[in-house]
JSON list of C-alpha atoms in Angstrom, two decimals:
[
{"chain": "W", "resi": 219, "resn": "MET", "atom": "CA", "xyz": [-41.82, 134.02, 89.08]},
{"chain": "W", "resi": 220, "resn": "VAL", "atom": "CA", "xyz": [-39.62, 136.84, 90.34]},
{"chain": "W", "resi": 221, "resn": "CYS", "atom": "CA", "xyz": [-35.97, 135.99, 91.03]},
{"chain": "W", "resi": 222, "resn": "GLY", "atom": "CA", "xyz": [-35.69, 136.84, 94.72]},
{"chain": "W", "resi": 223, "resn": "GLY", "atom": "CA", "xyz": [-33.66, 134.04, 96.27]},
{"chain": "W", "resi": 224, "resn": "PHE", "atom": "CA", "xyz": [-30.08, 134.15, 97.47]},
{"chain": "W", "resi": 225, "resn": "ALA", "atom": "CA", "xyz": [-28.75, 131.80, 94.76]},
{"chain": "W", "resi": 226, "resn": "CYS", "atom": "CA", "xyz": [-30.61, 133.60, 91.97]},
{"chain": "W", "resi": 227, "resn": "SER", "atom": "CA", "xyz": [-29.33, 137.02, 93.08]},
{"chain": "W", "resi": 228, "resn": "LYS", "atom": "CA", "xyz": [-25.80, 135.65, 93.30]},
{"chain": "W", "resi": 229, "resn": "ASN", "atom": "CA", "xyz": [-25.96, 134.08, 89.83]},
{"chain": "W", "resi": 230, "resn": "CYS", "atom": "CA", "xyz": [-27.42, 137.23, 88.24]},
{"chain": "W", "resi": 231, "resn": "LEU", "atom": "CA", "xyz": [-24.70, 139.39, 89.81]},
{"chain": "W", "resi": 232, "resn": "CYS", "atom": "CA", "xyz": [-21.98, 136.98, 88.67]},
{"chain": "W", "resi": 233, "resn": "ALA", "atom": "CA", "xyz": [-23.41, 136.91, 85.13]},
{"chain": "W", "resi": 234, "resn": "LEU", "atom": "CA", "xyz": [-23.54, 140.72, 85.00]},
{"chain": "W", "resi": 235, "resn": "ASN", "atom": "CA", "xyz": [-19.91, 141.02, 86.10]},
{"chain": "W", "resi": 236, "resn": "LEU", "atom": "CA", "xyz": [-18.81, 138.38, 83.59]},
{"chain": "W", "resi": 237, "resn": "LEU", "atom": "CA", "xyz": [-20.48, 140.53, 80.92]},
{"chain": "W", "resi": 238, "resn": "TYR", "atom": "CA", "xyz": [-18.53, 143.58, 82.16]},
{"chain": "W", "resi": 239, "resn": "THR", "atom": "CA", "xyz": [-15.32, 141.52, 82.09]},
{"chain": "W", "resi": 240, "resn": "LEU", "atom": "CA", "xyz": [-15.92, 140.53, 78.46]},
{"chain": "W", "resi": 241, "resn": "VAL", "atom": "CA", "xyz": [-16.69, 144.14, 77.49]},
{"chain": "W", "resi": 242, "resn": "SER", "atom": "CA", "xyz": [-13.52, 145.39, 79.21]},
{"chain": "W", "resi": 243, "resn": "LEU", "atom": "CA", "xyz": [-11.35, 142.77, 77.47]},
{"chain": "W", "resi": 244, "resn": "LEU", "atom": "CA", "xyz": [-13.02, 143.60, 74.14]},
{"chain": "W", "resi": 245, "resn": "LEU", "atom": "CA", "xyz": [-12.28, 147.29, 74.65]},
{"chain": "W", "resi": 246, "resn": "ILE", "atom": "CA", "xyz": [-8.62, 146.61, 75.43]},
{"chain": "W", "resi": 247, "resn": "GLY", "atom": "CA", "xyz": [-8.40, 144.19, 72.48]},
{"chain": "W", "resi": 248, "resn": "ILE", "atom": "CA", "xyz": [-9.88, 146.72, 70.02]},
{"chain": "W", "resi": 249, "resn": "ALA", "atom": "CA", "xyz": [-7.39, 149.38, 71.16]},
{"chain": "W", "resi": 250, "resn": "ALA", "atom": "CA", "xyz": [-4.49, 146.91, 70.77]},
{"chain": "W", "resi": 251, "resn": "TRP", "atom": "CA", "xyz": [-5.82, 145.84, 67.34]},
{"chain": "W", "resi": 252, "resn": "GLY", "atom": "CA", "xyz": [-5.98, 149.49, 66.24]},
{"chain": "W", "resi": 253, "resn": "ILE", "atom": "CA", "xyz": [-2.33, 149.99, 67.22]},
{"chain": "W", "resi": 254, "resn": "GLY", "atom": "CA", "xyz": [-1.21, 146.72, 65.65]},
{"chain": "W", "resi": 255, "resn": "PHE", "atom": "CA", "xyz": [-2.76, 147.47, 62.27]},
{"chain": "W", "resi": 256, "resn": "GLY", "atom": "CA", "xyz": [-1.70, 151.11, 62.30]},
{"chain": "W", "resi": 257, "resn": "LEU", "atom": "CA", "xyz": [-5.28, 152.42, 62.29]},
{"chain": "W", "resi": 258, "resn": "ILE", "atom": "CA", "xyz": [-4.68, 154.51, 65.41]},
{"chain": "W", "resi": 259, "resn": "SER", "atom": "CA", "xyz": [-1.40, 156.20, 66.22]},
{"chain": "W", "resi": 260, "resn": "SER", "atom": "CA", "xyz": [-2.74, 158.64, 68.83]},
{"chain": "W", "resi": 261, "resn": "PHE", "atom": "CA", "xyz": [-1.40, 157.54, 72.21]},
{"chain": "W", "resi": 262, "resn": "ARG", "atom": "CA", "xyz": [-4.02, 159.66, 73.95]},
{"chain": "W", "resi": 263, "resn": "VAL", "atom": "CA", "xyz": [-6.96, 157.92, 72.24]},
{"chain": "W", "resi": 264, "resn": "VAL", "atom": "CA", "xyz": [-5.49, 154.44, 72.76]},
{"chain": "W", "resi": 265, "resn": "GLY", "atom": "CA", "xyz": [-4.49, 155.27, 76.34]},
{"chain": "W", "resi": 266, "resn": "VAL", "atom": "CA", "xyz": [-8.01, 156.41, 77.22]},
{"chain": "W", "resi": 267, "resn": "ALA", "atom": "CA", "xyz": [-9.57, 153.27, 75.68]},
{"chain": "W", "resi": 268, "resn": "ILE", "atom": "CA", "xyz": [-7.15, 150.97, 77.51]},
{"chain": "W", "resi": 269, "resn": "ALA", "atom": "CA", "xyz": [-7.54, 152.87, 80.80]},
{"chain": "W", "resi": 270, "resn": "VAL", "atom": "CA", "xyz": [-11.35, 152.59, 80.59]},
{"chain": "W", "resi": 271, "resn": "GLY", "atom": "CA", "xyz": [-11.04, 148.88, 79.79]},
{"chain": "W", "resi": 272, "resn": "ILE", "atom": "CA", "xyz": [-8.71, 148.23, 82.74]},
{"chain": "W", "resi": 273, "resn": "PHE", "atom": "CA", "xyz": [-10.93, 150.28, 85.08]},
{"chain": "W", "resi": 274, "resn": "LEU", "atom": "CA", "xyz": [-14.02, 148.33, 83.99]},
{"chain": "W", "resi": 275, "resn": "PHE", "atom": "CA", "xyz": [-12.12, 145.05, 84.37]},
{"chain": "W", "resi": 276, "resn": "PHE", "atom": "CA", "xyz": [-11.17, 145.84, 87.99]},
{"chain": "W", "resi": 277, "resn": "ILE", "atom": "CA", "xyz": [-14.72, 146.91, 88.83]},
{"chain": "W", "resi": 278, "resn": "ALA", "atom": "CA", "xyz": [-16.05, 143.64, 87.38]},
{"chain": "W", "resi": 279, "resn": "LEU", "atom": "CA", "xyz": [-13.39, 141.69, 89.29]},
{"chain": "W", "resi": 280, "resn": "VAL", "atom": "CA", "xyz": [-14.34, 143.34, 92.59]},
{"chain": "W", "resi": 281, "resn": "GLY", "atom": "CA", "xyz": [-18.01, 142.64, 91.91]},
{"chain": "W", "resi": 282, "resn": "LEU", "atom": "CA", "xyz": [-17.35, 139.04, 90.93]},
{"chain": "W", "resi": 283, "resn": "ILE", "atom": "CA", "xyz": [-15.24, 138.27, 94.02]},
{"chain": "W", "resi": 284, "resn": "GLY", "atom": "CA", "xyz": [-17.76, 140.05, 96.24]},
{"chain": "W", "resi": 285, "resn": "ALA", "atom": "CA", "xyz": [-20.64, 138.09, 94.72]},
{"chain": "W", "resi": 286, "resn": "VAL", "atom": "CA", "xyz": [-18.92, 134.70, 94.97]},
{"chain": "W", "resi": 287, "resn": "LYS", "atom": "CA", "xyz": [-17.76, 135.22, 98.57]},
{"chain": "W", "resi": 288, "resn": "HIS", "atom": "CA", "xyz": [-20.76, 137.32, 99.67]},
{"chain": "W", "resi": 289, "resn": "HIS", "atom": "CA", "xyz": [-18.17, 139.80, 100.97]},
{"chain": "W", "resi": 290, "resn": "GLN", "atom": "CA", "xyz": [-19.99, 142.76, 102.51]},
{"chain": "W", "resi": 291, "resn": "VAL", "atom": "CA", "xyz": [-17.15, 145.31, 102.21]},
{"chain": "W", "resi": 292, "resn": "LEU", "atom": "CA", "xyz": [-16.34, 144.50, 98.57]},
{"chain": "W", "resi": 293, "resn": "LEU", "atom": "CA", "xyz": [-20.01, 144.56, 97.64]},
{"chain": "W", "resi": 294, "resn": "PHE", "atom": "CA", "xyz": [-20.46, 147.94, 99.35]},
{"chain": "W", "resi": 295, "resn": "PHE", "atom": "CA", "xyz": [-17.56, 149.57, 97.48]},
{"chain": "W", "resi": 296, "resn": "TYR", "atom": "CA", "xyz": [-18.64, 147.88, 94.24]},
{"chain": "W", "resi": 297, "resn": "MET", "atom": "CA", "xyz": [-22.15, 149.31, 94.67]},
{"chain": "W", "resi": 298, "resn": "ILE", "atom": "CA", "xyz": [-20.87, 152.85, 95.35]},
{"chain": "W", "resi": 299, "resn": "ILE", "atom": "CA", "xyz": [-18.41, 152.83, 92.42]},
{"chain": "W", "resi": 300, "resn": "LEU", "atom": "CA", "xyz": [-21.03, 151.40, 90.06]},
{"chain": "W", "resi": 301, "resn": "LEU", "atom": "CA", "xyz": [-23.49, 154.10, 91.11]},
{"chain": "W", "resi": 302, "resn": "LEU", "atom": "CA", "xyz": [-20.93, 156.85, 90.40]},
{"chain": "W", "resi": 303, "resn": "VAL", "atom": "CA", "xyz": [-20.10, 155.29, 87.02]},
{"chain": "W", "resi": 304, "resn": "PHE", "atom": "CA", "xyz": [-23.82, 155.16, 86.23]},
{"chain": "W", "resi": 305, "resn": "ILE", "atom": "CA", "xyz": [-24.24, 158.89, 86.97]},
{"chain": "W", "resi": 306, "resn": "VAL", "atom": "CA", "xyz": [-21.29, 159.88, 84.78]},
{"chain": "W", "resi": 307, "resn": "GLN", "atom": "CA", "xyz": [-22.14, 157.49, 81.94]},
{"chain": "W", "resi": 308, "resn": "PHE", "atom": "CA", "xyz": [-25.82, 158.38, 81.91]},
{"chain": "W", "resi": 309, "resn": "SER", "atom": "CA", "xyz": [-24.97, 162.10, 81.75]},
{"chain": "W", "resi": 310, "resn": "VAL", "atom": "CA", "xyz": [-22.47, 161.62, 78.90]},
{"chain": "W", "resi": 311, "resn": "SER", "atom": "CA", "xyz": [-24.88, 159.39, 76.97]},
{"chain": "W", "resi": 312, "resn": "CYS", "atom": "CA", "xyz": [-27.70, 161.92, 77.25]},
{"chain": "W", "resi": 313, "resn": "ALA", "atom": "CA", "xyz": [-25.31, 164.69, 76.14]},
{"chain": "W", "resi": 314, "resn": "CYS", "atom": "CA", "xyz": [-24.26, 162.64, 73.07]},
{"chain": "W", "resi": 315, "resn": "LEU", "atom": "CA", "xyz": [-27.90, 162.10, 72.09]},
{"chain": "W", "resi": 316, "resn": "ALA", "atom": "CA", "xyz": [-28.87, 165.74, 72.70]},
{"chain": "W", "resi": 317, "resn": "LEU", "atom": "CA", "xyz": [-26.14, 167.44, 70.62]},
{"chain": "W", "resi": 318, "resn": "ASN", "atom": "CA", "xyz": [-27.41, 169.27, 67.54]},
{"chain": "W", "resi": 319, "resn": "LYS", "atom": "CA", "xyz": [-25.50, 169.73, 64.26]},
{"chain": "W", "resi": 320, "resn": "GLU", "atom": "CA", "xyz": [-23.95, 173.05, 65.26]},
{"chain": "W", "resi": 321, "resn": "GLN", "atom": "CA", "xyz": [-22.76, 171.73, 68.63]},
{"chain": "W", "resi": 322, "resn": "GLN", "atom": "CA", "xyz": [-21.37, 168.61, 66.97]},
{"chain": "W", "resi": 323, "resn": "SER", "atom": "CA", "xyz": [-19.44, 170.77, 64.50]},
{"chain": "W", "resi": 324, "resn": "GLN", "atom": "CA", "xyz": [-17.97, 172.93, 67.28]},
{"chain": "W", "resi": 325, "resn": "LEU", "atom": "CA", "xyz": [-17.02, 169.86, 69.31]},
{"chain": "W", "resi": 326, "resn": "LEU", "atom": "CA", "xyz": [-15.33, 168.24, 66.30]},
{"chain": "W", "resi": 327, "resn": "GLU", "atom": "CA", "xyz": [-13.36, 171.40, 65.56]},
{"chain": "W", "resi": 328, "resn": "VAL", "atom": "CA", "xyz": [-12.12, 171.61, 69.16]},
{"chain": "W", "resi": 329, "resn": "GLY", "atom": "CA", "xyz": [-11.07, 167.95, 69.01]},
{"chain": "W", "resi": 330, "resn": "TRP", "atom": "CA", "xyz": [-9.38, 168.50, 65.65]},
{"chain": "W", "resi": 331, "resn": "ASN", "atom": "CA", "xyz": [-7.33, 171.43, 66.95]},
{"chain": "W", "resi": 332, "resn": "ASN", "atom": "CA", "xyz": [-6.25, 169.64, 70.15]},
{"chain": "W", "resi": 333, "resn": "THR", "atom": "CA", "xyz": [-5.23, 166.19, 68.84]},
{"chain": "W", "resi": 334, "resn": "LYS", "atom": "CA", "xyz": [-2.48, 166.32, 66.26]},
{"chain": "W", "resi": 335, "resn": "SER", "atom": "CA", "xyz": [-1.86, 162.57, 66.05]},
{"chain": "W", "resi": 336, "resn": "ALA", "atom": "CA", "xyz": [-5.58, 161.76, 65.74]},
{"chain": "W", "resi": 337, "resn": "ARG", "atom": "CA", "xyz": [-5.81, 164.43, 63.04]},
{"chain": "W", "resi": 338, "resn": "THR", "atom": "CA", "xyz": [-3.06, 162.67, 61.10]},
{"chain": "W", "resi": 339, "resn": "ASP", "atom": "CA", "xyz": [-4.93, 159.35, 61.37]},
{"chain": "W", "resi": 340, "resn": "LEU", "atom": "CA", "xyz": [-8.14, 160.95, 60.10]},
{"chain": "W", "resi": 341, "resn": "GLU", "atom": "CA", "xyz": [-6.41, 162.62, 57.16]},
{"chain": "W", "resi": 342, "resn": "ARG", "atom": "CA", "xyz": [-4.73, 159.38, 56.18]},
{"chain": "W", "resi": 343, "resn": "ASN", "atom": "CA", "xyz": [-7.81, 157.15, 56.57]},
{"chain": "W", "resi": 344, "resn": "LEU", "atom": "CA", "xyz": [-10.36, 159.57, 55.08]},
{"chain": "W", "resi": 345, "resn": "ASN", "atom": "CA", "xyz": [-8.00, 160.86, 52.35]},
{"chain": "W", "resi": 346, "resn": "CYS", "atom": "CA", "xyz": [-8.62, 164.54, 53.15]},
{"chain": "W", "resi": 347, "resn": "CYS", "atom": "CA", "xyz": [-6.58, 167.52, 54.32]},
{"chain": "W", "resi": 348, "resn": "GLY", "atom": "CA", "xyz": [-7.43, 170.34, 56.70]},
{"chain": "W", "resi": 349, "resn": "PHE", "atom": "CA", "xyz": [-10.65, 170.75, 58.64]},
{"chain": "W", "resi": 350, "resn": "ARG", "atom": "CA", "xyz": [-12.64, 173.58, 57.06]},
{"chain": "W", "resi": 351, "resn": "PHE", "atom": "CA", "xyz": [-10.49, 174.20, 53.99]},
{"chain": "W", "resi": 352, "resn": "PHE", "atom": "CA", "xyz": [-7.51, 172.67, 52.19]},
{"chain": "W", "resi": 353, "resn": "ASP", "atom": "CA", "xyz": [-4.22, 174.56, 52.42]},
{"chain": "W", "resi": 354, "resn": "PRO", "atom": "CA", "xyz": [-1.55, 173.19, 50.02]},
{"chain": "W", "resi": 355, "resn": "ASN", "atom": "CA", "xyz": [1.19, 174.92, 52.05]},
{"chain": "W", "resi": 356, "resn": "GLU", "atom": "CA", "xyz": [0.49, 172.77, 55.12]},
{"chain": "W", "resi": 357, "resn": "THR", "atom": "CA", "xyz": [1.78, 169.23, 55.53]},
{"chain": "W", "resi": 358, "resn": "CYS", "atom": "CA", "xyz": [-0.71, 166.39, 55.17]},
{"chain": "W", "resi": 359, "resn": "SER", "atom": "CA", "xyz": [-0.35, 162.61, 55.35]},
{"chain": "W", "resi": 360, "resn": "SER", "atom": "CA", "xyz": [-3.16, 161.70, 52.93]},
{"chain": "W", "resi": 361, "resn": "ASP", "atom": "CA", "xyz": [-2.56, 160.31, 49.42]},
{"chain": "W", "resi": 362, "resn": "CYS", "atom": "CA", "xyz": [-4.45, 163.13, 47.74]},
{"chain": "W", "resi": 363, "resn": "PHE", "atom": "CA", "xyz": [-1.90, 165.68, 49.00]},
{"chain": "W", "resi": 364, "resn": "ARG", "atom": "CA", "xyz": [0.54, 164.63, 46.27]},
{"chain": "W", "resi": 365, "resn": "SER", "atom": "CA", "xyz": [-1.82, 165.90, 43.58]},
{"chain": "W", "resi": 366, "resn": "HIS", "atom": "CA", "xyz": [-2.97, 168.89, 45.70]},
{"chain": "W", "resi": 367, "resn": "GLN", "atom": "CA", "xyz": [-6.60, 168.01, 45.02]},
{"chain": "W", "resi": 368, "resn": "CYS", "atom": "CA", "xyz": [-7.81, 167.23, 48.51]},
{"chain": "W", "resi": 369, "resn": "GLN", "atom": "CA", "xyz": [-11.14, 168.09, 50.02]},
{"chain": "W", "resi": 370, "resn": "PRO", "atom": "CA", "xyz": [-11.45, 169.31, 53.64]},
{"chain": "W", "resi": 371, "resn": "CYS", "atom": "CA", "xyz": [-12.18, 166.74, 56.32]},
{"chain": "W", "resi": 372, "resn": "ALA", "atom": "CA", "xyz": [-15.03, 168.56, 58.07]},
{"chain": "W", "resi": 373, "resn": "PRO", "atom": "CA", "xyz": [-17.81, 167.55, 55.61]},
{"chain": "W", "resi": 374, "resn": "ILE", "atom": "CA", "xyz": [-16.70, 163.89, 55.67]},
{"chain": "W", "resi": 375, "resn": "ILE", "atom": "CA", "xyz": [-16.44, 163.73, 59.46]},
{"chain": "W", "resi": 376, "resn": "GLU", "atom": "CA", "xyz": [-19.72, 165.60, 60.03]},
{"chain": "W", "resi": 377, "resn": "GLU", "atom": "CA", "xyz": [-21.50, 163.16, 57.71]},
{"chain": "W", "resi": 378, "resn": "TYR", "atom": "CA", "xyz": [-20.79, 160.32, 60.15]},
{"chain": "W", "resi": 379, "resn": "SER", "atom": "CA", "xyz": [-20.53, 162.23, 63.45]},
{"chain": "W", "resi": 380, "resn": "GLY", "atom": "CA", "xyz": [-24.27, 162.25, 64.12]},
{"chain": "W", "resi": 381, "resn": "MET", "atom": "CA", "xyz": [-24.55, 158.52, 63.51]},
{"chain": "W", "resi": 382, "resn": "VAL", "atom": "CA", "xyz": [-21.49, 157.80, 65.69]},
{"chain": "W", "resi": 383, "resn": "LEU", "atom": "CA", "xyz": [-22.76, 159.99, 68.53]},
{"chain": "W", "resi": 384, "resn": "ARG", "atom": "CA", "xyz": [-26.18, 158.32, 68.42]},
{"chain": "W", "resi": 385, "resn": "PHE", "atom": "CA", "xyz": [-24.52, 154.89, 68.44]},
{"chain": "W", "resi": 386, "resn": "VAL", "atom": "CA", "xyz": [-22.19, 155.79, 71.33]},
{"chain": "W", "resi": 387, "resn": "GLY", "atom": "CA", "xyz": [-25.03, 157.46, 73.24]},
{"chain": "W", "resi": 388, "resn": "GLY", "atom": "CA", "xyz": [-27.31, 154.46, 72.72]},
{"chain": "W", "resi": 389, "resn": "ILE", "atom": "CA", "xyz": [-24.68, 151.95, 73.81]},
{"chain": "W", "resi": 390, "resn": "GLY", "atom": "CA", "xyz": [-23.77, 154.10, 76.82]},
{"chain": "W", "resi": 391, "resn": "LEU", "atom": "CA", "xyz": [-27.44, 154.44, 77.76]},
{"chain": "W", "resi": 392, "resn": "PHE", "atom": "CA", "xyz": [-27.94, 150.67, 77.54]},
{"chain": "W", "resi": 393, "resn": "PHE", "atom": "CA", "xyz": [-24.94, 149.95, 79.76]},
{"chain": "W", "resi": 394, "resn": "SER", "atom": "CA", "xyz": [-25.94, 152.67, 82.22]},
{"chain": "W", "resi": 395, "resn": "PHE", "atom": "CA", "xyz": [-29.21, 150.80, 82.82]},
{"chain": "W", "resi": 396, "resn": "THR", "atom": "CA", "xyz": [-27.30, 147.55, 83.37]},
{"chain": "W", "resi": 397, "resn": "GLU", "atom": "CA", "xyz": [-25.21, 149.44, 85.95]},
{"chain": "W", "resi": 398, "resn": "ILE", "atom": "CA", "xyz": [-28.26, 150.63, 87.89]},
{"chain": "W", "resi": 399, "resn": "LEU", "atom": "CA", "xyz": [-29.52, 147.04, 87.69]},
{"chain": "W", "resi": 400, "resn": "GLY", "atom": "CA", "xyz": [-26.18, 145.96, 89.18]},
{"chain": "W", "resi": 401, "resn": "VAL", "atom": "CA", "xyz": [-26.54, 148.50, 92.01]},
{"chain": "W", "resi": 402, "resn": "TRP", "atom": "CA", "xyz": [-30.02, 147.19, 92.81]},
{"chain": "W", "resi": 403, "resn": "LEU", "atom": "CA", "xyz": [-28.91, 143.55, 92.66]},
{"chain": "W", "resi": 404, "resn": "THR", "atom": "CA", "xyz": [-25.93, 144.26, 94.90]},
{"chain": "W", "resi": 405, "resn": "TYR", "atom": "CA", "xyz": [-28.03, 146.14, 97.45]},
{"chain": "W", "resi": 406, "resn": "ARG", "atom": "CA", "xyz": [-30.53, 143.29, 97.63]},
{"chain": "W", "resi": 407, "resn": "TYR", "atom": "CA", "xyz": [-27.86, 140.58, 97.64]},
{"chain": "W", "resi": 408, "resn": "ARG", "atom": "CA", "xyz": [-25.94, 142.22, 100.52]},
{"chain": "W", "resi": 409, "resn": "ASN", "atom": "CA", "xyz": [-29.04, 142.06, 102.74]},
{"chain": "W", "resi": 410, "resn": "GLN", "atom": "CA", "xyz": [-29.79, 138.41, 102.05]},
{"chain": "W", "resi": 411, "resn": "LYS", "atom": "CA", "xyz": [-28.70, 135.63, 104.38]},
{"chain": "W", "resi": 412, "resn": "ASP", "atom": "CA", "xyz": [-26.64, 132.79, 102.92]},
{"chain": "W", "resi": 413, "resn": "PRO", "atom": "CA", "xyz": [-28.75, 129.64, 103.55]},
{"chain": "W", "resi": 414, "resn": "ARG", "atom": "CA", "xyz": [-25.60, 127.55, 103.89]},
{"chain": "W", "resi": 415, "resn": "ALA", "atom": "CA", "xyz": [-24.11, 129.83, 106.57]},
{"chain": "W", "resi": 416, "resn": "ASN", "atom": "CA", "xyz": [-24.56, 129.62, 110.33]},
{"chain": "W", "resi": 417, "resn": "PRO", "atom": "CA", "xyz": [-28.07, 131.00, 111.03]},
{"chain": "W", "resi": 418, "resn": "SER", "atom": "CA", "xyz": [-26.76, 132.92, 114.08]},
{"chain": "W", "resi": 419, "resn": "ALA", "atom": "CA", "xyz": [-23.85, 134.48, 112.12]},
{"chain": "W", "resi": 420, "resn": "PHE", "atom": "CA", "xyz": [-23.85, 138.23, 111.67]},
{"chain": "W", "resi": 421, "resn": "LEU", "atom": "CA", "xyz": [-24.16, 139.42, 108.08]}
]
């Protein structure tokens, strides 16, 4: 039996937004955990993760309040924002899955050259120095630098980059389909009459 009633649509929309709330809190918690244990020192990386988590939390909150109160304005803005997020996330996910080895290597090198603090974290955690080649005259925070027998970081990072991009692309693709499901549920729910409301009331 297809879920088409008012109560079922409301419950599905609430459940979806509770899922988004948990994901947003998990994202913020992982970023805080990375800072607390010294795994990530890049303020830019942590700031982006926390900003995305807070943004997702507010979207879920708007959707949850709109679903509980059957608030037409909140549901309209929630639907529009979720549709825009779907377009961006779907595009990024497809790009992550479509990158070949050469494009991944170029992208990693650009990221390496533009994020000094993240570069330091990678050198320390992967125990490597430099991107393409090791230069003993440059400073490096890895343990192998003391013996000057470090290997470059590019081969180590590229070994896992394809798997990480496929994982990120797959997760993003999954959540993009939940977002389009949310848009459809919201559109349908907005046009349904609350059975407990005054039958002559305007929606």
